[in-house]
C-alpha cells in the first residue's frame, strides 16, 4: 500500500472512533505526511496507531526522552484545541515536528506556530523534518516549554505535548483573554488531556477531558515514587504534597489480615476503570497509584489489583486500599464484580472510602469532573467548592456536579 493509502486508512479509523470528531482535523491528518517526521520507521509503523520513539533514554528502565505521540491522541487534542485560521499557537514539546505541521495547516498562512523543546537534538530534528515536509515557516526554539516564548505572543492557543504536573506561571500572561489551552495534566498518578478556557473569575476552567499518556515535562519534580518491598516489585507513585512513605507499608503487605468490601458494581472485562481514579482524586487526599509486578502477585501476599500495572490506591500511613475484582459466576459474556481490598490498621476505613467512590462511578460512568486552575496564592475564599490540590505555581479545584 502507498503512504496515501495507509494514511487514509489510519485517519478513517481515528475519525470513526474518536470522542471528538472534527472534519478540519480529519482533513489536516489526511494531508500532512506523518512518515516524513519519523524517517526511521517503516510506512506501516508510521501509519499505525501507536507512538514512535525518536530519542531513547540512556537509562534502560526509564521512559524515552522524546517520541511521536500516538495518532488517536494527536487527533483528540487537536479537536480539543479548536484551532481557527490566522491564530497564533504555542507548543511546549516539539517532538518530531508533526504536531506543529498539523497546527500550521489548521491555522493557515496567516497564522503562526511556535514550538519549544529543551533538547537541542530534538529541536534540530523537528526543524529538519518540518522543512522537508514544506512547513519550514514553523518556528522551533530550544527552550524550556514552561517559560513559553513571550516575544512571539500573546497566543490564541497553547498546547503541551508533554505531561504537565504544575501549571507554568508564565503561561497566564501569554494566553489571550479568550484563548484556549490543551495540556496533558498530571495529578495523583493519572493523566488527562484537559481543554481549558478562562472562566468569569479569571480561572482556567475545563471544557473536556480525554484519556492520554505523555512523557513528563523536564524540570517538574513534584511526582515521586518508591518501592514498598526490597525486591522492587511493589511500587507507589504520589505527589510532593502527600505524606506517603512506601517503607511504612512493608509489614502491612505481608499481613494476612484483609479488609475486603464488595461493591455490587460489575463491569465488562474491557471496561475503562480509570474514571474511578478521577472520582477518588476529586474527593480524597490519599489518592495515589500503585504498580505491582507479576512475581509479587505470585507470592499471594495480597489480592490482585484490577490493573496491576496501573491502579489507583488510597494510602495513609501504614495502611492501603485499592480496587480489586472477582468474576461474576455464570455471567456470559464474562463480567467482574468490583471491590475494595484494604490492609493495615486503617485498611477498613480506606476500603469504605474507596467503595463509596466506586459506587458513585457505577451510577454515572461517563461523568467527568470540572477542573479549575488558579494561580498559586489565590485565597481559599476566592475558590469555588471542590477538592483543592496545591502545586508550586497553581491551585487545582476538582469537583463533580
Coordinates of C-alpha atoms in Angstrom, one line a residue:
X1 CA 0.0 0.0 0.0
X2 CA 1.1 3.6 -0.7
X3 CA 1.7 6.1 2.1
X4 CA -1.6 7.8 1.0
X5 CA -3.5 4.6 1.3
X6 CA -2.0 3.9 4.7
X7 CA -2.6 7.4 5.9
X8 CA -6.2 7.4 4.8
X9 CA -6.8 4.0 6.4
X10 CA -5.4 5.3 9.7
X11 CA -7.5 8.5 9.6
X12 CA -10.6 6.6 8.7
X13 CA -10.1 4.6 11.9
X14 CA -9.3 7.7 14.0
X15 CA -12.3 9.7 12.8
X16 CA -14.8 6.8 13.4
X17 CA -13.6 6.0 16.9
X18 CA -12.7 9.4 18.4
X19 CA -14.9 11.1 21.1
X20 CA -14.2 14.4 19.4
X21 CA -14.9 14.1 15.6
X22 CA -13.7 17.2 13.8
X23 CA -13.7 17.5 10.0
X24 CA -10.9 20.0 9.9
X25 CA -8.6 17.9 12.0
X26 CA -9.5 14.9 9.8
X27 CA -8.5 16.8 6.7
X28 CA -5.3 18.0 8.2
X29 CA -4.3 14.5 9.2
X30 CA -5.1 13.2 5.7
X31 CA -2.8 15.9 4.2
X32 CA 0.3 16.1 6.4
X33 CA 2.6 13.1 5.8
X34 CA 3.5 11.6 9.2
X35 CA 6.1 9.3 7.7
X36 CA 8.3 12.3 6.8
X37 CA 8.6 13.1 10.5
X38 CA 9.6 9.5 11.6
X39 CA 12.2 8.6 8.9
X40 CA 13.5 5.7 11.0
X41 CA 10.1 3.9 10.9
X42 CA 8.6 1.9 8.0
X43 CA 5.5 3.2 6.3
X44 CA 3.4 0.6 8.2
X45 CA 4.9 1.8 11.5
X46 CA 4.4 5.4 10.7
X47 CA 0.7 4.9 10.0
X48 CA 0.0 2.5 12.8
X49 CA -2.0 3.9 15.8
X50 CA 1.0 3.9 18.2
X51 CA 3.7 6.2 19.4
X52 CA 7.2 6.1 17.8
X53 CA 10.3 6.8 19.9
X54 CA 12.8 9.3 18.4
X55 CA 15.1 9.9 21.4
X56 CA 15.8 7.0 23.7
X57 CA 16.7 7.3 27.3
X58 CA 20.2 6.0 28.3
X59 CA 18.6 4.5 31.3
X60 CA 17.0 1.3 30.1
X61 CA 14.5 1.3 32.9
X62 CA 13.3 4.9 32.2
X63 CA 10.9 6.3 29.6
X64 CA 12.2 7.6 26.3
X65 CA 13.1 11.3 26.1
X66 CA 11.0 12.1 23.1
X67 CA 8.6 10.4 20.8
X68 CA 5.9 10.9 18.1
X69 CA 2.6 10.7 20.0
X70 CA 0.0 8.1 19.2
X71 CA -2.2 9.4 16.4
X72 CA -5.5 9.0 18.2
X73 CA -4.2 11.2 21.0
X74 CA -3.0 13.8 18.4
X75 CA -6.4 13.8 16.8
X76 CA -8.3 14.2 20.1
X77 CA -6.0 17.0 21.4
X78 CA -6.2 19.0 18.1
X79 CA -10.0 18.7 18.2
X80 CA -10.0 19.9 21.8
X81 CA -7.7 22.8 20.8
X82 CA -10.1 24.1 18.1
X83 CA -7.6 26.0 16.0
X84 CA -9.0 28.7 13.8
X85 CA -7.4 30.3 10.7
X86 CA -4.9 33.1 11.5
X87 CA -4.3 32.2 15.1
X88 CA -1.0 32.3 17.0
X89 CA -0.2 28.9 18.6
X90 CA 2.5 28.0 21.2
X91 CA 3.5 24.3 21.6
X92 CA 5.5 23.1 24.6
X93 CA 7.3 19.9 23.4
X94 CA 8.4 20.0 19.8
X95 CA 8.7 16.2 19.4
X96 CA 9.1 15.2 15.8
X97 CA 7.5 18.4 14.4
X98 CA 4.5 16.5 13.2
X99 CA 2.0 18.1 15.6
X100 CA 3.4 21.6 14.7
X101 CA 2.9 20.8 11.0
X102 CA -0.7 19.8 11.6
X103 CA -1.3 23.0 13.6
X104 CA 0.3 25.2 10.9
X105 CA -2.0 23.5 8.4
X106 CA -5.0 24.4 10.5
X107 CA -4.1 28.0 11.3
X108 CA -3.1 28.6 7.6
X109 CA -0.6 31.1 6.1
X110 CA -1.9 34.0 8.2
X111 CA -1.2 32.1 11.5
X112 CA 2.0 31.4 13.4
X113 CA 3.2 28.3 15.2
X114 CA 6.0 28.4 17.7
X115 CA 7.2 25.1 19.1
X116 CA 9.6 24.8 22.1
X117 CA 11.8 21.9 23.3
X118 CA 14.6 21.7 25.9
X119 CA 16.7 19.2 23.9
X120 CA 18.8 20.7 21.1
X121 CA 18.8 17.5 19.0
X122 CA 15.0 17.2 19.2
X123 CA 14.8 20.9 18.0
X124 CA 17.2 20.1 15.1
X125 CA 15.2 17.1 14.1
X126 CA 11.9 18.9 14.2
X127 CA 13.3 21.8 12.1
X128 CA 14.8 19.5 9.5
X129 CA 11.6 17.4 9.2
X130 CA 9.3 20.5 9.0
X131 CA 11.4 21.9 6.3
X132 CA 11.5 18.6 4.3
X133 CA 7.7 18.4 4.6
X134 CA 7.1 22.0 3.4
X135 CA 6.4 23.6 6.8
X136 CA 9.6 25.5 7.3
X137 CA 7.7 28.6 8.5
X138 CA 7.1 26.9 11.8
X139 CA 9.3 28.5 14.5
X140 CA 11.2 25.9 16.6
X141 CA 13.2 27.2 19.6
X142 CA 15.4 25.4 22.1
X143 CA 13.8 26.5 25.4
X144 CA 12.0 25.2 28.5
X145 CA 8.4 24.9 27.5
X146 CA 7.3 26.1 30.9
X147 CA 8.9 29.6 30.1
X148 CA 6.9 30.0 26.9
X149 CA 8.0 32.5 24.3
X150 CA 6.5 35.9 25.3
X151 CA 8.3 37.7 22.5
X152 CA 6.1 35.9 19.9
X153 CA 2.9 36.1 21.8
X154 CA 0.3 36.5 23.1
X155 CA -1.2 33.2 21.9
X156 CA -4.7 32.3 20.9
X157 CA -3.9 28.6 21.6
X158 CA -1.3 27.0 23.9
X159 CA -0.8 23.2 23.7
X160 CA 1.6 21.0 25.7
X161 CA 2.7 17.7 24.1
X162 CA 4.5 16.7 27.3
X163 CA 2.9 15.8 30.6
X164 CA 2.4 18.9 32.8
X165 CA 2.3 18.4 36.6
X166 CA 2.5 22.0 37.7
X167 CA 0.7 24.7 35.5
X168 CA 3.5 27.1 34.4
X169 CA 3.0 30.6 35.8
X170 CA 4.4 32.1 32.6
X171 CA 1.5 30.9 30.5
X172 CA -1.1 33.0 32.3
X173 CA 0.2 36.2 30.6
X174 CA 1.0 34.6 27.3
X175 CA -2.6 33.5 26.6
X176 CA -5.1 35.9 25.1
X177 CA -8.2 36.7 27.2
X178 CA -10.4 34.4 25.0
X179 CA -7.7 31.9 24.4
X180 CA -7.6 28.1 25.0
X181 CA -5.1 25.8 26.5
X182 CA -4.9 22.0 26.0
X183 CA -2.4 20.1 28.1
X184 CA -1.8 16.6 29.5
X185 CA -2.4 17.4 33.1
X186 CA -0.9 15.1 35.7
X187 CA -2.1 14.7 39.2
X188 CA -2.3 11.8 41.7
X189 CA -0.6 9.4 39.3
X190 CA -3.1 9.9 36.4
X191 CA -3.0 12.0 33.2
X192 CA -5.8 13.6 31.3
X193 CA -5.8 15.8 28.2
X194 CA -7.7 18.8 29.5
X195 CA -9.1 21.6 27.4
X196 CA -9.2 24.9 29.4
X197 CA -10.8 28.3 28.8
X198 CA -11.0 31.3 31.1
X199 CA -14.0 31.5 33.3
X200 CA -15.7 34.6 34.6
X201 CA -13.5 34.7 37.7
X202 CA -10.3 34.6 35.6
X203 CA -9.5 31.0 36.4
X204 CA -9.0 28.4 33.7
X205 CA -12.0 26.0 33.5
X206 CA -12.1 22.6 31.8
X207 CA -14.4 22.1 28.9
X208 CA -13.4 18.5 28.1
X209 CA -11.2 15.7 29.2
X210 CA -9.6 12.8 27.3
X211 CA -7.6 9.8 28.2
X212 CA -3.9 10.2 27.2
X213 CA -0.4 9.3 28.1
X214 CA 2.7 11.6 27.7
X215 CA 6.3 11.8 28.8
X216 CA 6.6 14.3 31.7
X217 CA 7.8 17.8 31.2
X218 CA 11.5 18.2 32.0
X219 CA 12.2 20.2 35.2
X220 CA 8.9 19.5 37.0
X221 CA 9.9 17.3 40.0
X222 CA 6.7 17.1 42.0
X223 CA 5.9 13.4 41.1
X224 CA 7.5 10.9 43.4
X225 CA 7.8 7.2 43.5
X226 CA 9.3 4.4 45.7
X227 CA 9.2 0.7 46.3
X228 CA 7.4 -0.9 49.2
X229 CA 9.5 -4.1 49.1
X230 CA 13.2 -4.8 48.9
X231 CA 12.6 -6.9 45.8
X232 CA 11.3 -3.8 44.0
X233 CA 8.1 -5.4 42.8
X234 CA 5.5 -3.2 44.5
X235 CA 5.8 0.5 43.7
X236 CA 3.9 3.6 44.7
X237 CA 3.6 6.9 42.9
X238 CA 2.4 10.0 44.6
X239 CA 2.7 13.8 44.6
X240 CA 5.0 16.0 46.6
X241 CA 2.2 17.4 48.7
X242 CA 1.3 13.9 50.0
X243 CA 2.9 12.4 53.1
X244 CA 3.4 8.9 51.6
X245 CA 6.3 6.7 52.8
X246 CA 6.4 3.4 51.0
X247 CA 8.6 1.7 53.6
X248 CA 5.9 2.0 56.2
X249 CA 3.8 -0.5 54.2
X250 CA 6.4 -3.3 54.3
X251 CA 4.8 -5.1 57.2
X252 CA 1.3 -4.2 56.0
X253 CA 1.6 -6.1 52.7
X254 CA 2.8 -9.2 54.4
X255 CA -0.1 -9.2 56.9
X256 CA -2.8 -11.8 56.0
X257 CA -5.4 -9.6 57.6
X258 CA -7.6 -8.1 54.8
X259 CA -10.5 -5.6 54.8
X260 CA -12.5 -6.6 51.7
X261 CA -15.7 -4.9 50.7
X262 CA -17.6 -5.9 47.5
X263 CA -19.5 -3.0 46.0
X264 CA -22.3 -4.6 43.9
X265 CA -20.8 -2.8 40.9
X266 CA -20.0 -5.1 38.0
X267 CA -18.0 -4.4 34.8
X268 CA -17.1 -5.9 31.4
X269 CA -13.6 -7.2 31.0
X270 CA -12.5 -4.4 28.7
X271 CA -14.3 -1.6 30.5
X272 CA -12.2 1.5 31.4
X273 CA -11.9 1.8 35.1
X274 CA -9.7 4.9 35.2
X275 CA -12.7 7.2 35.8
X276 CA -12.8 5.7 39.3
X277 CA -9.4 7.3 39.8
X278 CA -10.8 10.6 38.7
X279 CA -13.6 10.2 41.3
X280 CA -11.1 9.5 44.1
X281 CA -8.8 12.4 43.1
X282 CA -11.8 14.8 43.4
X283 CA -12.6 13.9 47.0
X284 CA -9.7 12.1 48.8
X285 CA -6.3 13.5 49.5
X286 CA -4.9 9.9 50.0
X287 CA -5.3 9.1 46.3
X288 CA -2.2 7.8 44.6
X289 CA -1.1 5.0 42.2
X290 CA 0.4 1.5 42.6
X291 CA 2.2 -0.8 40.2
X292 CA 2.7 -4.5 41.1
X293 CA 4.8 -6.9 39.1
X294 CA 3.7 -10.5 38.4
X295 CA 6.3 -12.0 40.7
X296 CA 4.8 -10.1 43.7
X297 CA 1.3 -11.3 42.9
X298 CA 2.6 -14.8 42.6
X299 CA 3.6 -14.7 46.2
X300 CA -0.1 -14.5 47.2
X301 CA 0.5 -11.8 49.9
X302 CA -2.2 -9.5 48.7
X303 CA -5.3 -9.7 46.5
X304 CA -4.8 -8.8 42.8
X305 CA -5.4 -5.1 41.8
X306 CA -7.8 -4.6 38.9
X307 CA -4.9 -3.4 36.7
X308 CA -1.6 -4.4 38.3
X309 CA 0.5 -2.1 36.1
X310 CA -1.6 1.0 36.7
X311 CA -4.1 1.1 39.6
X312 CA -5.5 3.8 41.9
X313 CA -5.0 3.4 45.6
X314 CA -5.6 5.2 48.9
X315 CA -2.6 5.3 51.2
X316 CA -2.4 6.8 54.7
X317 CA 0.5 6.0 57.0
X318 CA 1.0 2.2 57.1
X319 CA -2.4 1.4 55.5
X320 CA -3.5 1.0 51.9
X321 CA -6.6 0.1 49.9
X322 CA -7.1 -0.4 46.2
X323 CA -9.6 -1.6 43.7
X324 CA -9.9 -5.4 43.1
X325 CA -12.2 -7.7 41.2
X326 CA -13.7 -11.2 41.0
X327 CA -15.5 -13.0 38.3
X328 CA -19.3 -12.9 38.5
X329 CA -20.2 -16.6 38.4
X330 CA -22.4 -17.6 35.4
X331 CA -22.1 -14.3 33.6
X332 CA -21.9 -14.6 29.8
X333 CA -20.1 -12.7 28.4
X334 CA -17.9 -12.6 31.5
X335 CA -18.4 -9.8 33.9
X336 CA -16.5 -8.9 37.1
X337 CA -17.5 -7.6 40.5
X338 CA -15.5 -4.6 41.8
X339 CA -14.4 -4.5 45.4
X340 CA -12.0 -2.6 47.7
X341 CA -9.2 -4.5 49.4
X342 CA -7.6 -2.8 52.4
X343 CA -4.5 -3.7 54.5
X344 CA -3.2 -2.2 57.7
X345 CA -4.7 -0.6 60.8
X346 CA -6.8 1.9 58.7
X347 CA -7.5 -0.6 55.9
X348 CA -11.1 -0.9 56.8
X349 CA -11.7 2.9 56.7
X350 CA -9.8 3.3 53.4
X351 CA -11.7 0.4 51.8
X352 CA -15.0 2.0 52.9
X353 CA -14.0 5.4 51.3
X354 CA -12.9 3.6 48.2
X355 CA -16.1 1.7 48.0
X356 CA -18.2 4.8 48.2
X357 CA -16.4 6.3 45.1
X358 CA -16.7 3.0 43.1
X359 CA -20.4 3.1 43.7
X360 CA -20.6 6.8 42.7
X361 CA -18.8 6.0 39.5
X362 CA -21.1 2.9 38.9
X363 CA -24.2 5.1 38.8
X364 CA -22.6 7.8 36.5
X365 CA -19.9 6.1 34.5
X366 CA -19.4 8.7 31.8
X367 CA -19.4 11.8 34.0
X368 CA -16.3 14.0 34.1
X369 CA -15.3 16.4 36.8
X370 CA -14.8 20.1 36.3
X371 CA -11.3 21.2 36.8
X372 CA -10.4 24.8 37.6
X373 CA -6.9 26.1 37.7
X374 CA -6.0 29.3 39.8
X375 CA -2.6 30.9 40.3
X376 CA -0.7 29.9 43.4
X377 CA -1.6 32.2 46.3
X378 CA -5.2 32.6 45.4
X379 CA -7.1 32.9 48.8
X380 CA -9.3 30.0 49.9
X381 CA -12.3 32.3 50.0
X382 CA -11.9 33.0 46.3
X383 CA -12.0 29.3 45.3
X384 CA -15.3 27.6 44.4
X385 CA -16.5 24.4 46.2
X386 CA -14.4 21.3 45.4
X387 CA -11.3 19.4 46.3
X388 CA -8.2 21.5 46.3
X389 CA -4.8 20.3 45.2
X390 CA -1.9 22.7 45.6
X391 CA 1.1 22.8 43.3
X392 CA 4.0 25.3 43.5
X393 CA 2.6 27.5 40.7
X394 CA -1.1 26.7 40.7
X395 CA -4.1 25.6 42.7
X396 CA -6.4 22.9 41.2
X397 CA -10.0 22.7 42.2
X398 CA -11.7 19.4 41.2
X399 CA -15.5 18.9 41.6
X400 CA -18.3 16.8 40.2
X401 CA -21.7 18.5 39.6

